[in-house]
PDB file of C-alpha atoms in Angstrom:
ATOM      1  CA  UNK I   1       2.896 -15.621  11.932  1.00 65.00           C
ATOM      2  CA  UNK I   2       4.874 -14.885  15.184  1.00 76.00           C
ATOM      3  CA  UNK I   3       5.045 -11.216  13.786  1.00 74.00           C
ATOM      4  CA  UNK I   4       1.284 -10.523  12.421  1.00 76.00           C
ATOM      5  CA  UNK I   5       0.357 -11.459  16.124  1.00 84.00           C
ATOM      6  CA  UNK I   6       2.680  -8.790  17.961  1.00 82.00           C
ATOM      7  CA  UNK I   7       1.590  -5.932  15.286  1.00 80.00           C
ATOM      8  CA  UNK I   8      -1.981  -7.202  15.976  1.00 83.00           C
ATOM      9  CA  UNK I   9      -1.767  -6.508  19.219  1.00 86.00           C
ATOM     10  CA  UNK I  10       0.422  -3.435  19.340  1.00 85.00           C
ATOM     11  CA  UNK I  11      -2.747  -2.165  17.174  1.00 86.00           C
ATOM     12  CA  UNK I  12      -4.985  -2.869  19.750  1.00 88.00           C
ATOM     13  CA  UNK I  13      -3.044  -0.786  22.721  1.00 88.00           C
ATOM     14  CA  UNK I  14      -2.290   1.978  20.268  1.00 88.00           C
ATOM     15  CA  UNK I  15      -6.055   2.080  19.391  1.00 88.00           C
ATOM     16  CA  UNK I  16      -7.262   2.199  23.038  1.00 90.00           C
ATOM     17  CA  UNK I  17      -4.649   5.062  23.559  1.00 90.00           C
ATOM     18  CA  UNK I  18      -5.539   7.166  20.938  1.00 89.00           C
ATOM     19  CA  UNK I  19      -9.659   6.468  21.686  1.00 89.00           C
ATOM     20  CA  UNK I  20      -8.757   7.648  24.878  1.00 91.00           C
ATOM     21  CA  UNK I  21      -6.362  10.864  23.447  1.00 90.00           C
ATOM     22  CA  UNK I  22      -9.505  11.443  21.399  1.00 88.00           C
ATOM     23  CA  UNK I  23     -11.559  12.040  23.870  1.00 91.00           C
ATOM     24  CA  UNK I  24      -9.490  15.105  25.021  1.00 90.00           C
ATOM     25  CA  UNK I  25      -7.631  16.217  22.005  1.00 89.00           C
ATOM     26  CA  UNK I  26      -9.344  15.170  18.500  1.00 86.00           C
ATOM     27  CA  UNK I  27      -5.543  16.674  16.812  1.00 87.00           C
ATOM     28  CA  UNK I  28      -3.233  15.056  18.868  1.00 89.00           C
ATOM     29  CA  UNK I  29      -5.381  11.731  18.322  1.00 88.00           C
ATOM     30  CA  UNK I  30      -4.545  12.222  14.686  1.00 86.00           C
ATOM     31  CA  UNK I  31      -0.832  12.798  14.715  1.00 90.00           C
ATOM     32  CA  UNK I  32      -0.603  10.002  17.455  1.00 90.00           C
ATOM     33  CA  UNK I  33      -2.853   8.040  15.039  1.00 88.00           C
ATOM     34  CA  UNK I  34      -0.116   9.160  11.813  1.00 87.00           C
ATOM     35  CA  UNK I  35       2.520   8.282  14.452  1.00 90.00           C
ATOM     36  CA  UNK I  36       1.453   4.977  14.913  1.00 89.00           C
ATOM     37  CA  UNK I  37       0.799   3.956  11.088  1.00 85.00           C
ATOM     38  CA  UNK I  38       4.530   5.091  10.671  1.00 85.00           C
ATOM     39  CA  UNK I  39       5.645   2.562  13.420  1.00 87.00           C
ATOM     40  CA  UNK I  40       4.118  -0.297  11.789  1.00 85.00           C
ATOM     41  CA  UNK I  41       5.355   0.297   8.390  1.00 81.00           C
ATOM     42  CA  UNK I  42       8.530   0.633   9.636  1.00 82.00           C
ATOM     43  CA  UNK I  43       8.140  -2.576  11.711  1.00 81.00           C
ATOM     44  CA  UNK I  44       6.865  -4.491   8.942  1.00 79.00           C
ATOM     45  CA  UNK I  45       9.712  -3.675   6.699  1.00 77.00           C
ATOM     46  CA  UNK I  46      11.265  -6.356   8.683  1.00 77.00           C
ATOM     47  CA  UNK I  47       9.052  -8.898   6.840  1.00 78.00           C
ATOM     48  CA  UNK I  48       9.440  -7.622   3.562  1.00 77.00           C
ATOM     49  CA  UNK I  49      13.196  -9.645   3.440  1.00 75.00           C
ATOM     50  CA  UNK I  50      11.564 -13.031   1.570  1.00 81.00           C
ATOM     51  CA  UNK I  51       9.353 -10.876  -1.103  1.00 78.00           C
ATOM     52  CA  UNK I  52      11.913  -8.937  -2.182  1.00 75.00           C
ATOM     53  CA  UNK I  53      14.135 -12.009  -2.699  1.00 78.00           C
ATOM     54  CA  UNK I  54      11.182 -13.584  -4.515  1.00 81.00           C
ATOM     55  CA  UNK I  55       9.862 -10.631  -6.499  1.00 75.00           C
ATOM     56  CA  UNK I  56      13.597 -10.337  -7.625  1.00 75.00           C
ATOM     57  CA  UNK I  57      13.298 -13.878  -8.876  1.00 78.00           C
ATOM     58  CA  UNK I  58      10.560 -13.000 -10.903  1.00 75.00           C
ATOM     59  CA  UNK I  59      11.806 -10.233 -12.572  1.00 71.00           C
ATOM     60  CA  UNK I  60      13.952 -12.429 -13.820  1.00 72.00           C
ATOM     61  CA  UNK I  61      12.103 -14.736 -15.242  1.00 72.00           C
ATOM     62  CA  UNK I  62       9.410 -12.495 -16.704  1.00 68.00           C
ATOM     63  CA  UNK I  63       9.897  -9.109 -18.440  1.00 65.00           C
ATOM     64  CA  UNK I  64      11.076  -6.603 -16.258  1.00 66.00           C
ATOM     65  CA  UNK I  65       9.162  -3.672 -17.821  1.00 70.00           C
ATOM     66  CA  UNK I  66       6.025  -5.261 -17.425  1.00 74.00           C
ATOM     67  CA  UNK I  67       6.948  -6.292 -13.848  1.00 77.00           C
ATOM     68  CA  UNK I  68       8.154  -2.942 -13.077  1.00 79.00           C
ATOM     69  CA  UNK I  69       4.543  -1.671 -13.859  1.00 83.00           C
ATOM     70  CA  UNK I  70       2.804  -4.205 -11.600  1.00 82.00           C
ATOM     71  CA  UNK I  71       5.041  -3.743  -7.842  1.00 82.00           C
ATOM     72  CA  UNK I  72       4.550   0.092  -8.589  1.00 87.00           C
ATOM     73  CA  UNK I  73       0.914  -0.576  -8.780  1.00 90.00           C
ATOM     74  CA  UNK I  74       0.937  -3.000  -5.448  1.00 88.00           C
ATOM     75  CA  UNK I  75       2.810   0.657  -4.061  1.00 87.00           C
ATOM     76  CA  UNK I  76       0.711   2.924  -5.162  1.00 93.00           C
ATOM     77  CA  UNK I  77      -2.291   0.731  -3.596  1.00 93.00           C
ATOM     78  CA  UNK I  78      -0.835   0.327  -0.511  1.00 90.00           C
ATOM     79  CA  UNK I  79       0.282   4.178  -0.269  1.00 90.00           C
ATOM     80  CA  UNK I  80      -3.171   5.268  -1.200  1.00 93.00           C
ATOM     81  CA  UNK I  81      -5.079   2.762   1.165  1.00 92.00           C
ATOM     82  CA  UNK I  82      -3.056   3.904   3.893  1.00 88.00           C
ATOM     83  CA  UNK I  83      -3.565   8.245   3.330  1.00 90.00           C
ATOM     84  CA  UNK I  84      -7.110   7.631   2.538  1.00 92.00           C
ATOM     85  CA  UNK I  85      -7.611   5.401   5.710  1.00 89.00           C
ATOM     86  CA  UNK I  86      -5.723   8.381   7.725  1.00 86.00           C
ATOM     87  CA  UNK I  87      -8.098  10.941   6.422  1.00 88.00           C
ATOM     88  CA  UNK I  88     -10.982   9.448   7.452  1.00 89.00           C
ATOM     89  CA  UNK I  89      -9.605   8.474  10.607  1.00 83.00           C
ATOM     90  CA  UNK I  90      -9.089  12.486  10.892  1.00 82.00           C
ATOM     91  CA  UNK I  91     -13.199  12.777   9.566  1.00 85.00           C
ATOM     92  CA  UNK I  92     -12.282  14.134   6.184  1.00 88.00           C
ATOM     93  CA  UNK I  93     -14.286  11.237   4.287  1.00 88.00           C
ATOM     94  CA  UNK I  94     -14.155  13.902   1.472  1.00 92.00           C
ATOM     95  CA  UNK I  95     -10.569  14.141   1.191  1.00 91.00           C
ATOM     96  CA  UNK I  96      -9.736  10.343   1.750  1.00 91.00           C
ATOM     97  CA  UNK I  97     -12.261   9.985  -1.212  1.00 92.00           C
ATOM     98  CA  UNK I  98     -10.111  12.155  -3.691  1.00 94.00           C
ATOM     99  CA  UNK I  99      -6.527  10.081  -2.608  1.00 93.00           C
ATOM    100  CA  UNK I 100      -8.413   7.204  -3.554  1.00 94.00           C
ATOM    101  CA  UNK I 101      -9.285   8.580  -6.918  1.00 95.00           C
ATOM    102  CA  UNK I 102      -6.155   9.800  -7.312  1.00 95.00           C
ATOM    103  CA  UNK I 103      -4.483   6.695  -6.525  1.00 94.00           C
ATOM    104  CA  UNK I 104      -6.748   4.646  -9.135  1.00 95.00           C
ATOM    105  CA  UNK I 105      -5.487   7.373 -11.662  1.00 95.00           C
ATOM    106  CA  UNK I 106      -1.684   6.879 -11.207  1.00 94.00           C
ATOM    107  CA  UNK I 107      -2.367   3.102 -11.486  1.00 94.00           C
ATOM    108  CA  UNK I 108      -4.229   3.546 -14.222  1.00 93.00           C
ATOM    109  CA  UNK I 109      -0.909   5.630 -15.241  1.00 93.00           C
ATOM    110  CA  UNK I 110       1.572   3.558 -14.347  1.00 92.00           C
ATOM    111  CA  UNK I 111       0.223   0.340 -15.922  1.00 91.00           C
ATOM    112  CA  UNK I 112      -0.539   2.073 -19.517  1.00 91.00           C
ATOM    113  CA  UNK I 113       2.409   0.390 -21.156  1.00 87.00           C
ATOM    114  CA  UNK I 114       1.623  -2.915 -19.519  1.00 86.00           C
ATOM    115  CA  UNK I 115      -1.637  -2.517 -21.364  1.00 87.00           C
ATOM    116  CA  UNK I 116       0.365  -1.808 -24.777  1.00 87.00           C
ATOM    117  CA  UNK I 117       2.043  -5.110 -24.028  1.00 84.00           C
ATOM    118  CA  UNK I 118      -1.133  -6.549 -23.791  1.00 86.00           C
ATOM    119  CA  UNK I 119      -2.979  -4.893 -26.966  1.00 89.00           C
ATOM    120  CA  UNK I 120      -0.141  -5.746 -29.313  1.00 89.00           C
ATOM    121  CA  UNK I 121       0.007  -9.473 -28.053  1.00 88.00           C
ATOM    122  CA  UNK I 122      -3.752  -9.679 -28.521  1.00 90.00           C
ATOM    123  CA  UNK I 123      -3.462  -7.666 -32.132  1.00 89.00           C
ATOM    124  CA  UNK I 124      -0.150 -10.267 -32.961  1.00 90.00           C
ATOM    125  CA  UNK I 125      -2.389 -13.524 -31.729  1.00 90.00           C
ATOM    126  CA  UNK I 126      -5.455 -12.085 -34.337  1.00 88.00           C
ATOM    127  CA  UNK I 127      -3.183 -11.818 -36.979  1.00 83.00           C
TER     128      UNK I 127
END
């Protein structure tokens, strides 16, 4: 909790700043702005410690195939969210709007064989 409350307000400073660097330079605003995103992924790689032990756990108790397909999924979400969010930071709502699509696709991609799993259990269970 300790750490959600030192990134929330390291989010707040950095988000005065860079209103203020907007107001003089819109493109250093946005590489401050990319800057800053980088920062706090880094920083909160700290926290990831406990989920990796745990999602290791469960790979071991479920199949790891199917599990494989679900934390690529959770990446590719949290990849997407955060290019998209940077576009339209930058005011290219357009462009932010295609990584999003693009992002649905490769989880749509990604999880295909996790949907075989599930068609052939479903077909096995009518049977």
């Amino acid at each position: 909790m300790g750490e959600l409350v030192k990134i929330a307000a390291m989010a707040v400073v950095a988000a005065v700043l860079i209103s203020v660097l907007n107001q003089y330079s819109k493109t250093y605003a946005v590489v401050a702005t990319v800057a800053v995103c980088c920062l706090f992924l880094l920083y909160s790689v700290r926290m990831l410690s406990p989920l990796l032990d745990m999602l290791a756990r469960l790979s071991d108790t479920y199949s790891s195939a199917d599990f494989g397909c679900v934390v690529k999924a959770v990446g590719i979400a949290i990849v997407t969210q955060g290019a998209a969010d940077i576009c339209a930071d930058a005011g290219q709502g357009a462009v932010a709007g295609r990584v999003v699509l693009a992002g649905k696709i490769a989880i749509v991609a990604v999880t295909l064989p996790l949907f075989q799993s599930l068609v052939e259990l479903l077909a096995e269970l009518l049977r």
